[in-house]
PDB file of C-alpha atoms in Angstrom:
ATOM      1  CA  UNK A 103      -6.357 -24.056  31.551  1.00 49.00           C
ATOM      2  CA  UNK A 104      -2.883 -24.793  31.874  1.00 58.00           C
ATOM      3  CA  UNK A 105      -1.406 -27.926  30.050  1.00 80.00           C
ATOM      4  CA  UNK A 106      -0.451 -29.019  26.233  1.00 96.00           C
ATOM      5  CA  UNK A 107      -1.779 -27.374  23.407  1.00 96.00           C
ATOM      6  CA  UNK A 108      -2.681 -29.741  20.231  1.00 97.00           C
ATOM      7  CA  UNK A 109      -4.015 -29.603  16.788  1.00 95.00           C
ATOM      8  CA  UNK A 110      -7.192 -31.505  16.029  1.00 93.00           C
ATOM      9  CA  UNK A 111      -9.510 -31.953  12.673  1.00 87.00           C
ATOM     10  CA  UNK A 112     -12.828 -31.839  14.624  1.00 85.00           C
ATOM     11  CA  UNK A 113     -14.143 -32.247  10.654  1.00 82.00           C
ATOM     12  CA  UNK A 114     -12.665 -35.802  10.264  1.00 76.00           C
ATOM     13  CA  UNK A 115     -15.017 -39.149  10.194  1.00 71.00           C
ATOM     14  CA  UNK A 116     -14.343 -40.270  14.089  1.00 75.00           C
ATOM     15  CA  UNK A 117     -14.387 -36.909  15.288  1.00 74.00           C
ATOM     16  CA  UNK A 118     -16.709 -35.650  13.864  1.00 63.00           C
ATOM     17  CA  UNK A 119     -19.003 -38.264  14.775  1.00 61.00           C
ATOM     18  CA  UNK A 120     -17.847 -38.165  18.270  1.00 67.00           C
ATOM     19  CA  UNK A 121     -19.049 -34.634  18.629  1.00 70.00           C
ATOM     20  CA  UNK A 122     -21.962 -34.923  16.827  1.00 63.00           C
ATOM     21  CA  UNK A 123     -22.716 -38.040  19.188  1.00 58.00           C
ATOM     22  CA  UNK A 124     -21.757 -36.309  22.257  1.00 60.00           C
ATOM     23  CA  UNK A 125     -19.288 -38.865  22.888  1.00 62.00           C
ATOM     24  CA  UNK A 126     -16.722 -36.515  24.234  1.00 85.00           C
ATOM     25  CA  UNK A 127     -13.952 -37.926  22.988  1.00 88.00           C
ATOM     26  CA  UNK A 128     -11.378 -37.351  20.121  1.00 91.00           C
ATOM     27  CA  UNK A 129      -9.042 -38.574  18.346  1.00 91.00           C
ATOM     28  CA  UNK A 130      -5.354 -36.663  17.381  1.00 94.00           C
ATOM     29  CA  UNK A 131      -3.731 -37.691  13.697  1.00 94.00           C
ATOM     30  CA  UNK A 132      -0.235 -39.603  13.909  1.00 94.00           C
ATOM     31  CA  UNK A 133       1.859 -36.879  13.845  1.00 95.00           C
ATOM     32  CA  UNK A 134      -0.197 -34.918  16.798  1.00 96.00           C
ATOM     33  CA  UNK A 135       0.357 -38.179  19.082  1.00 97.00           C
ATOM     34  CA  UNK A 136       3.738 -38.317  18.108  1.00 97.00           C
ATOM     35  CA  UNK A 137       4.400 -34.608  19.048  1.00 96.00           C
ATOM     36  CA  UNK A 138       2.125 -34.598  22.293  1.00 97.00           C
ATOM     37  CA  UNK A 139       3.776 -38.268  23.726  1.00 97.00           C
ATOM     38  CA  UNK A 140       6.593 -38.521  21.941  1.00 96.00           C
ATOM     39  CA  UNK A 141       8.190 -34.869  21.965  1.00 95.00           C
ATOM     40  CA  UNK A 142       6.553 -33.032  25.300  1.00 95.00           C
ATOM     41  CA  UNK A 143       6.045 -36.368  26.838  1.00 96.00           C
ATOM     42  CA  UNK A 144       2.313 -35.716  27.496  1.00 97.00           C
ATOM     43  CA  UNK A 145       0.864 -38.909  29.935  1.00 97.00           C
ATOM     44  CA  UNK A 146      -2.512 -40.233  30.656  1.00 96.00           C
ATOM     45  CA  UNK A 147      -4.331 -37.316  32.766  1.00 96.00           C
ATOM     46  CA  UNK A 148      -2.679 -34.771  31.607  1.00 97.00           C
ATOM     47  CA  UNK A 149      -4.737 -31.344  30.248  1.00 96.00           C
ATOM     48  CA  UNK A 150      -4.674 -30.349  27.106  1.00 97.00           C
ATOM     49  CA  UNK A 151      -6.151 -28.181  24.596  1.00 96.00           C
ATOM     50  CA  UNK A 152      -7.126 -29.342  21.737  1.00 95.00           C
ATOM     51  CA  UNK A 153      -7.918 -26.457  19.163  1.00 95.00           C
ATOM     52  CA  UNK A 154      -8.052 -26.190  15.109  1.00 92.00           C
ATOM     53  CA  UNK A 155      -7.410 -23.043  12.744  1.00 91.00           C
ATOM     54  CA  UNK A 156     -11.245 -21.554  12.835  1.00 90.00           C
ATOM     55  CA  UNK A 157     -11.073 -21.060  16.436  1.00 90.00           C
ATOM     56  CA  UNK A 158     -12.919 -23.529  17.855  1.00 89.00           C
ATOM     57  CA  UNK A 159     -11.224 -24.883  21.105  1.00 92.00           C
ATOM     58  CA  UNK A 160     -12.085 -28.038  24.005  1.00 92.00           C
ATOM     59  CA  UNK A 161     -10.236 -28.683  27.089  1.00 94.00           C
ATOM     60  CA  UNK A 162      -9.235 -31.873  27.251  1.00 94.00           C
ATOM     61  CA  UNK A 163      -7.677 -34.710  29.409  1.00 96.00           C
ATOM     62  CA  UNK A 164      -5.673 -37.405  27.914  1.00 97.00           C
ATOM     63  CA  UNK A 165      -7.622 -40.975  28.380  1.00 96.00           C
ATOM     64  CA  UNK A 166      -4.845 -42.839  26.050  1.00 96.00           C
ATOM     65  CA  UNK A 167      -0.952 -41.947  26.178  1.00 97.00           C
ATOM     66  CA  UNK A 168       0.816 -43.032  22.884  1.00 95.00           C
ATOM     67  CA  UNK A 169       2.845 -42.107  20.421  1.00 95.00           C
ATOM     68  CA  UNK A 170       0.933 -44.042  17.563  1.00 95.00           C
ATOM     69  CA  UNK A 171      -2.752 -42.585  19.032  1.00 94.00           C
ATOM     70  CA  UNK A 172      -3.610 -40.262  21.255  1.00 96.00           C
ATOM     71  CA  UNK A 173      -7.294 -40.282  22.987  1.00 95.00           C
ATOM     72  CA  UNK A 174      -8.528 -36.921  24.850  1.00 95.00           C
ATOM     73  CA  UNK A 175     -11.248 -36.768  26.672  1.00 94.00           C
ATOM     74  CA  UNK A 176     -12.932 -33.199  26.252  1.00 92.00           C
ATOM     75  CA  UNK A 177     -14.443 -31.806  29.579  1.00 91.00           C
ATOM     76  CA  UNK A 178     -15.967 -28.555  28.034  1.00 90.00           C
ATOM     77  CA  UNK A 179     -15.589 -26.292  25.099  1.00 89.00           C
ATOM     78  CA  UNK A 180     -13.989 -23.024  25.117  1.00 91.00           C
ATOM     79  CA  UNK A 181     -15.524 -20.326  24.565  1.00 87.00           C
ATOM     80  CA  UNK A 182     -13.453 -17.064  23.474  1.00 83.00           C
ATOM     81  CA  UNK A 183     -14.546 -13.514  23.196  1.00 78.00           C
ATOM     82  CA  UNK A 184     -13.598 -12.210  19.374  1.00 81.00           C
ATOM     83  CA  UNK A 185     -11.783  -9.633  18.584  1.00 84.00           C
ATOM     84  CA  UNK A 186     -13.666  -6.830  17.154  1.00 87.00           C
ATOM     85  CA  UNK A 187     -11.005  -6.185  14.905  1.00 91.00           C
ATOM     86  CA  UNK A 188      -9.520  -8.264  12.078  1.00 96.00           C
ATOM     87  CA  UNK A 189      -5.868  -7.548  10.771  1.00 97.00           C
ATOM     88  CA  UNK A 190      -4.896  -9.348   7.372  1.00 98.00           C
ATOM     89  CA  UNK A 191      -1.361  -9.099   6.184  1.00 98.00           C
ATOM     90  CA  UNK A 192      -1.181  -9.274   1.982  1.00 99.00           C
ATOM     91  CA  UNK A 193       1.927 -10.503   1.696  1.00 98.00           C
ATOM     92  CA  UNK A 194       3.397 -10.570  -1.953  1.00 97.00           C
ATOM     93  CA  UNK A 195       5.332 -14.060  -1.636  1.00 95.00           C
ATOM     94  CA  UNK A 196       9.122 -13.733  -0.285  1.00 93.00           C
ATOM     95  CA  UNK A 197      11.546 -16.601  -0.370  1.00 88.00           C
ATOM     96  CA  UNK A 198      10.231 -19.619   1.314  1.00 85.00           C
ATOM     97  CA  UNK A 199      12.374 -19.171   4.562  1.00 91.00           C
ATOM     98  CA  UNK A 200      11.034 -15.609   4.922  1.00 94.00           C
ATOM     99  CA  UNK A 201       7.350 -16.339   4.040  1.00 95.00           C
ATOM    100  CA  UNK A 202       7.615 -18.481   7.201  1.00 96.00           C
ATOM    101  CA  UNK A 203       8.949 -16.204   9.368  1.00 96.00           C
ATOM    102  CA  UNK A 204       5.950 -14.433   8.550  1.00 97.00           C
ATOM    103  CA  UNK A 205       3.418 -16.933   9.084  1.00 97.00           C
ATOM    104  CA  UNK A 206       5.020 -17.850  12.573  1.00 97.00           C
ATOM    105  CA  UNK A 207       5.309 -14.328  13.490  1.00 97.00           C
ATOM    106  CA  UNK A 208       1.583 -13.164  12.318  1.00 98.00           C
ATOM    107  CA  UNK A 209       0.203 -15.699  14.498  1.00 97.00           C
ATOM    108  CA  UNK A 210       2.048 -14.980  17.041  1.00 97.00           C
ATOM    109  CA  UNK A 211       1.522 -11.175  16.960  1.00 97.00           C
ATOM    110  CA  UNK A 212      -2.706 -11.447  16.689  1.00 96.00           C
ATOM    111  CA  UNK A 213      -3.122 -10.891  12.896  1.00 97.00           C
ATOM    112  CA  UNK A 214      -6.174 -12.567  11.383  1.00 96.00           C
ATOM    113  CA  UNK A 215      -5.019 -14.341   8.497  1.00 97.00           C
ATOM    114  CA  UNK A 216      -1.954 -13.781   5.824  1.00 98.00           C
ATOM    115  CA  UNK A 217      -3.148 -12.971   1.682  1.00 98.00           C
ATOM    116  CA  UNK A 218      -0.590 -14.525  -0.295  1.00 96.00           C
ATOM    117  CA  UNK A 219       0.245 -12.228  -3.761  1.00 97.00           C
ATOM    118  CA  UNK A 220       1.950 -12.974  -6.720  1.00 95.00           C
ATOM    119  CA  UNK A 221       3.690  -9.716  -7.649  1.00 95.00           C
ATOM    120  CA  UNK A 222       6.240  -8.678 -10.315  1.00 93.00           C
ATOM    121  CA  UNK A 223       9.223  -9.533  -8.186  1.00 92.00           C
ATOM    122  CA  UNK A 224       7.665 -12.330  -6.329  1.00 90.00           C
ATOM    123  CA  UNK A 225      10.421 -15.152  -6.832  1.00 83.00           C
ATOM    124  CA  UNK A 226       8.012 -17.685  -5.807  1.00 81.00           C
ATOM    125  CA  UNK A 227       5.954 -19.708  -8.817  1.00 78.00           C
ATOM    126  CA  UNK A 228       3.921 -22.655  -8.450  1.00 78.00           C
ATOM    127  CA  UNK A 229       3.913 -25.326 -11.563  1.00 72.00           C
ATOM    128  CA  UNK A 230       0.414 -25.891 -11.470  1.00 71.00           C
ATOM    129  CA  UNK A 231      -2.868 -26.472  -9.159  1.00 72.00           C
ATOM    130  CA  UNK A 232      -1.222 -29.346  -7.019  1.00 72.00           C
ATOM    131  CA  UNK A 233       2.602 -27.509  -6.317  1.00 82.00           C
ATOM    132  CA  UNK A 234       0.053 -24.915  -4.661  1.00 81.00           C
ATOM    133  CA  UNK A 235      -1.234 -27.143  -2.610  1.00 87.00           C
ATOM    134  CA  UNK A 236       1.572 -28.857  -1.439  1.00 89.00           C
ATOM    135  CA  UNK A 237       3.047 -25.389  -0.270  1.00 90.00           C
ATOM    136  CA  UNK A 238      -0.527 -24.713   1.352  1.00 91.00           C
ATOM    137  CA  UNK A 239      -0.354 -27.885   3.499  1.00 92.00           C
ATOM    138  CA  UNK A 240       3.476 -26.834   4.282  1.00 93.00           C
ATOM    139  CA  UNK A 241       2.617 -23.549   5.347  1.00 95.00           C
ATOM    140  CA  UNK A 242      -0.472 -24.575   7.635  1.00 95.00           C
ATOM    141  CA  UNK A 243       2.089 -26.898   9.580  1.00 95.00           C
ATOM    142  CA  UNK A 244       3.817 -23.697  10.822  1.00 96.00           C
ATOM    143  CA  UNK A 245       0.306 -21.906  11.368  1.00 97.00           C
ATOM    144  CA  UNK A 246      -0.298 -25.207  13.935  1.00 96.00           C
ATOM    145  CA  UNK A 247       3.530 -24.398  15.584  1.00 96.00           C
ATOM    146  CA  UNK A 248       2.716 -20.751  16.371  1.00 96.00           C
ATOM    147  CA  UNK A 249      -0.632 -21.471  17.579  1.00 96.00           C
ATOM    148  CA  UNK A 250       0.760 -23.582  20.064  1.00 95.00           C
ATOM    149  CA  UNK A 251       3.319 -21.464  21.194  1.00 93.00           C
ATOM    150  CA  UNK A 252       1.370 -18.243  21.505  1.00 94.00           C
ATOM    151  CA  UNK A 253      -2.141 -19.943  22.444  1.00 92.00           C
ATOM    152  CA  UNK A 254      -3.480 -17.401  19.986  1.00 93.00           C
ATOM    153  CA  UNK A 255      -6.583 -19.932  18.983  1.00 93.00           C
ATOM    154  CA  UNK A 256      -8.595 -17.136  17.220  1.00 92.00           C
ATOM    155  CA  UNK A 257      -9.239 -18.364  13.665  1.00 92.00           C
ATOM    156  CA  UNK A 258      -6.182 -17.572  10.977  1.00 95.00           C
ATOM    157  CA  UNK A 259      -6.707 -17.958   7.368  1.00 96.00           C
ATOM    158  CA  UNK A 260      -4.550 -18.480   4.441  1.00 97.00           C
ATOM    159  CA  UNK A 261      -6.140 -18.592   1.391  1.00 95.00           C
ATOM    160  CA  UNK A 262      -4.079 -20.222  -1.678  1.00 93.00           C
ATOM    161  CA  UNK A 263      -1.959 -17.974  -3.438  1.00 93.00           C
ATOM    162  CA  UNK A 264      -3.756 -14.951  -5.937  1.00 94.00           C
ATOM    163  CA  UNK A 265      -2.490 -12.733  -8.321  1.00 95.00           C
ATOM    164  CA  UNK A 266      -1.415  -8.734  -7.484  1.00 97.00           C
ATOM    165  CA  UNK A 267      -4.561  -7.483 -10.054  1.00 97.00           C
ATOM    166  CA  UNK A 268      -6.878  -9.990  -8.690  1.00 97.00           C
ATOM    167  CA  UNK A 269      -6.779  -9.023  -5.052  1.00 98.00           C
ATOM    168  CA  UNK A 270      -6.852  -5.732  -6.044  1.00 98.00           C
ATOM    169  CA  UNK A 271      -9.838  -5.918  -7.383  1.00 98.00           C
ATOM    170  CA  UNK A 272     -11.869  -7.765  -4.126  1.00 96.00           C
ATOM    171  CA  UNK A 273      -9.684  -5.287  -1.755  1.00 97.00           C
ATOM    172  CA  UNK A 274     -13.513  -3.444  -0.727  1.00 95.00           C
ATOM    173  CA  UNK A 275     -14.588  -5.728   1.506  1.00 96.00           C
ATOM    174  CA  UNK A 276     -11.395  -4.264   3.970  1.00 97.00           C
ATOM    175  CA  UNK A 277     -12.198  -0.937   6.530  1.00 96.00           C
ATOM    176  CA  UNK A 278      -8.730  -0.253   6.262  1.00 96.00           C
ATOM    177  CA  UNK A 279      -6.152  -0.483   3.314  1.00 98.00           C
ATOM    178  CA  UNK A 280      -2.904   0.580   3.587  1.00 98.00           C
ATOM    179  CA  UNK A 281       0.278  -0.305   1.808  1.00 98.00           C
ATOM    180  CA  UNK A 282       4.025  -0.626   3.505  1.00 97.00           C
ATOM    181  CA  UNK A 283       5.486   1.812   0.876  1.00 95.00           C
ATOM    182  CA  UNK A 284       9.393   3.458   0.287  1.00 91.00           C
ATOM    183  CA  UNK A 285       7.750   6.643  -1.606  1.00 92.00           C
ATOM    184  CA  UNK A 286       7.468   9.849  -0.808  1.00 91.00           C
ATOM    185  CA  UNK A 287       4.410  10.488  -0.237  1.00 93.00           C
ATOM    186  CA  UNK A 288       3.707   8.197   2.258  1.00 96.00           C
ATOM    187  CA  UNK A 289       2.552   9.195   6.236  1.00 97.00           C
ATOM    188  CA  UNK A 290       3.692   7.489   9.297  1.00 97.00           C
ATOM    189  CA  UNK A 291       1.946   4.333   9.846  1.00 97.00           C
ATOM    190  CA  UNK A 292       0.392   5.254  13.233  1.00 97.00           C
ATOM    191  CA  UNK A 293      -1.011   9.067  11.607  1.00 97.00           C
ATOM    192  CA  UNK A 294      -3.050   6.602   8.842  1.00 96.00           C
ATOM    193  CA  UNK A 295      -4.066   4.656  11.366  1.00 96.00           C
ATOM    194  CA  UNK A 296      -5.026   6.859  13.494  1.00 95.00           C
ATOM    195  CA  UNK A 297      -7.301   8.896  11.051  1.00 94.00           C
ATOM    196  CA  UNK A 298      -8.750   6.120   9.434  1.00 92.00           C
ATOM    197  CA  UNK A 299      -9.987   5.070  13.184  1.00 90.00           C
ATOM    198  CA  UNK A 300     -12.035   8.228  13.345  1.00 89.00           C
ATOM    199  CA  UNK A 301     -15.207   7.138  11.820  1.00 85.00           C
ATOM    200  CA  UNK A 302     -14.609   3.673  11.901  1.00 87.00           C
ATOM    201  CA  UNK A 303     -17.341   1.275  13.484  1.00 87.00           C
ATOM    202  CA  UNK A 304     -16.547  -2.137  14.839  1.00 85.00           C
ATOM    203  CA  UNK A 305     -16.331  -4.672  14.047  1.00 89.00           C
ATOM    204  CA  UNK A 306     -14.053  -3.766  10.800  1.00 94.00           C
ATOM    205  CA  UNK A 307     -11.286  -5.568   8.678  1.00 96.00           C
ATOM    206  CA  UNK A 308      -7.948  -3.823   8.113  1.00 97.00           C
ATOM    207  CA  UNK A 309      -5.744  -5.027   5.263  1.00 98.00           C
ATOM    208  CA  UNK A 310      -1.661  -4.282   5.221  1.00 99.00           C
ATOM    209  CA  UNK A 311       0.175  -4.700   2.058  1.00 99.00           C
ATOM    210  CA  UNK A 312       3.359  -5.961   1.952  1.00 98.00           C
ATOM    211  CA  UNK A 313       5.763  -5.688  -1.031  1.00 96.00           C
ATOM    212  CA  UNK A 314       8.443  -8.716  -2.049  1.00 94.00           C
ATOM    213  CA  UNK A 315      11.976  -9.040  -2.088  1.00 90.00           C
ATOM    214  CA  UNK A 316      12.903  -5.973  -4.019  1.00 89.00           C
ATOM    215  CA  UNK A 317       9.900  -4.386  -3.684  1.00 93.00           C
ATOM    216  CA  UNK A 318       6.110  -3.837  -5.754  1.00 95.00           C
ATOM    217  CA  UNK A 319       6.955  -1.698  -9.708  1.00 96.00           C
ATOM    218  CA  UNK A 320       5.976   2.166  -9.613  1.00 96.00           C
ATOM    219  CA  UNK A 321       2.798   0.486 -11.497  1.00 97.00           C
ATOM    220  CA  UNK A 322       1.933  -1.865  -8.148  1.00 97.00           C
ATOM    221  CA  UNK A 323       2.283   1.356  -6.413  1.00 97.00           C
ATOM    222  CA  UNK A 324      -0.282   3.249  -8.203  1.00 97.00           C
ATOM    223  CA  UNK A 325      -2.344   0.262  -8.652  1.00 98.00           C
ATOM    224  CA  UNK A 326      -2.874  -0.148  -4.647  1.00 98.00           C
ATOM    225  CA  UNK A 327      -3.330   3.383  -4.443  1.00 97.00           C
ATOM    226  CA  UNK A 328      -6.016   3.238  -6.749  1.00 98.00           C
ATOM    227  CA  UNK A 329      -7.795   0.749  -5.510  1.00 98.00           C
ATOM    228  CA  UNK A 330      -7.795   3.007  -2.162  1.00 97.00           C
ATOM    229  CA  UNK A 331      -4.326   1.364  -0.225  1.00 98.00           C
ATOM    230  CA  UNK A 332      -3.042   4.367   1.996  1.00 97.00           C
ATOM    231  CA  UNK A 333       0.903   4.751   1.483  1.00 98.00           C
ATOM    232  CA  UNK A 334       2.283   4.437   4.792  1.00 98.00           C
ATOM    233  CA  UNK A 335       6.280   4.452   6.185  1.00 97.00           C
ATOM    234  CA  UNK A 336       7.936   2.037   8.964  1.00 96.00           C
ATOM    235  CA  UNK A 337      10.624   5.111   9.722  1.00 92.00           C
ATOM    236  CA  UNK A 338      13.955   6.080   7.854  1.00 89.00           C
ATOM    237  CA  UNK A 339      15.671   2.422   7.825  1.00 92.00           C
ATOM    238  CA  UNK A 340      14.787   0.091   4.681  1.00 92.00           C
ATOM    239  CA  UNK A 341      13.287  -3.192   6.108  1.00 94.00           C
ATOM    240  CA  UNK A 342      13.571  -6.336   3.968  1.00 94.00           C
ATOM    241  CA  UNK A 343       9.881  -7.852   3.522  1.00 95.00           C
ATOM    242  CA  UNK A 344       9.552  -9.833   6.672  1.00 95.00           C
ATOM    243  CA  UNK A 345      11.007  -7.036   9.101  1.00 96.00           C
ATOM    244  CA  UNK A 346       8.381  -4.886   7.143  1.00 97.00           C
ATOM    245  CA  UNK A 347       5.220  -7.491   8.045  1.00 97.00           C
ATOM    246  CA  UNK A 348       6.342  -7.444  11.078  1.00 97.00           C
ATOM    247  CA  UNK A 349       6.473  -4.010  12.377  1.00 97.00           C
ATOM    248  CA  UNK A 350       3.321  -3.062  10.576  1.00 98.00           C
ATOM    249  CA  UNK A 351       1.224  -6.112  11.898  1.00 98.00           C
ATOM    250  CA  UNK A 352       2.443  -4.949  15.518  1.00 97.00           C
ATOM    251  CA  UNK A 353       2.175  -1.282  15.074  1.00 97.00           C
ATOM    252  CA  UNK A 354      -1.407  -2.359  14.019  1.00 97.00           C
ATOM    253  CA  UNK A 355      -2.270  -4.924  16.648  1.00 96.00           C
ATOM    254  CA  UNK A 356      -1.477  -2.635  19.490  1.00 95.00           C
ATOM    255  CA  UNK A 357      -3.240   0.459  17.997  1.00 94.00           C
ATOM    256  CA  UNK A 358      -6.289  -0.797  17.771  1.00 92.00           C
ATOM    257  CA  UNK A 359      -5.957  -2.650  21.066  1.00 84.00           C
ATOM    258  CA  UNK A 360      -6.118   0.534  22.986  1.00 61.00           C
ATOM    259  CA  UNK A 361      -8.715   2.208  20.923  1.00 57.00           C
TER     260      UNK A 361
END
């Protein structure tokens, strides 16, 4: 369906009652309106899609055209196959700039959600409960950007920042683990990949780790590798951390795409 692409809390009170009803119509926030009217100059009639982050999508035609509230009209739901493979990036927290990059770009490439870590180097602290939050909320804005500009509606999480030990420690319920590393030891990413596939069965989860801005200690590195991560290398070059998400999420993607 071609047309505008929109963000919409099916969950709030007069939407969710609307679908529950079978009314077949919803209701965009403020800021949606303002974006779909205002911004792309969306008018009565025109298509859109109306989607939120756990992959649920509607077609749409807009009944009301305005920059304070914007009416759709949904004609049908969506219904998407799912991939039958899930790539997480666990992304020790960069520099808010870089982190997102790495949101925008992780969407955009197919993974299935981003794992925020706080690491020894992570730069990145949050003053309590509600800072966490705040950055939360901040970071699902550019989730909602990249989903519309790839149309990539499958579901994307982003739990709230955890600490390096704790994910560690609930890293089994991943297929795959494997850790972006600069030692010695470590195997091109596509020969991990590629014998980890052998016995795999699908559907699976695959989990890339991703250091921070000067990288995880010698102790990070043996942690991960403990808890089963698979030392893997990009190539000769040193990447800084969002290059790094980058080229592993798409190295990835497009493995397992052609499986």
């Amino acid at each position: 369906m071609a047309g505008f692409r929109a963000y919409c809390d099916f969950t709030s009170g007069t939407n969710f009652i609307s679908l529950k009803n079978g009314a077949g119509k919803l209701e965009l926030s403020p800021e949606e309106s303002r974006h779909l009217c205002g911004s792309l100059r969306a008018v009565k009639t025109d298509a859109v899609e109306a989607f939120d982050l756990d992959g649920n999508i509607f077609a749409c035609e807009i009944s009301e055209a305005s920059q304070k509230r914007a009416v759709l009209n949904i004609l049908s739901k969506v219904e998407r196959a799912k991939s039958d493979s899930q790539i997480y990036i666990a992304q020790c927290l960069p520099k808010s700039k870089a982190f997102e990059e790495i949101i925008r770009q992780s969407v955009e490439v197919g993974a299935a959600g981003i794992i925020p870590l706080l690491s020894e180097h992570t730069l990145v602290r949050f003053s309590d409960n509600i800072d966490a939050e705040k950055k939360l909320k901040k970071w699902r804005v550019h989730i909602i950007e990249a989903v519309k500009q790839s149309a990539n509606f499958s579901s994307f999480e982003l739990p709230p920042p955890q600490g390096f030990k704790d994910f560690l420690a609930d890293s089994g319920k991943f297929d795959i683990l494997i850790d972006a590393s600069l030692r010695q030891n470590s195997k091109p990413i596509l020969e991990t990949l590629s014998e980890a596939s052998k016995h795999l069965i699908r559907p699976f989860k695959a989990c890339i780790l991703i250091g921070p801005e000067g990288d995880l200690t010698e102790s990070e590195y043996d942690a991960a590798e403990s808890a089963g991560f698979k030392p893997v290398t990009l190539g000769g070059n040193v990447m800084k951390c969002d290059t790094a998400a980058l080229c592993a999420l798409s190295c990835a993607v497009n493995f397992f795409m052609v499986k």
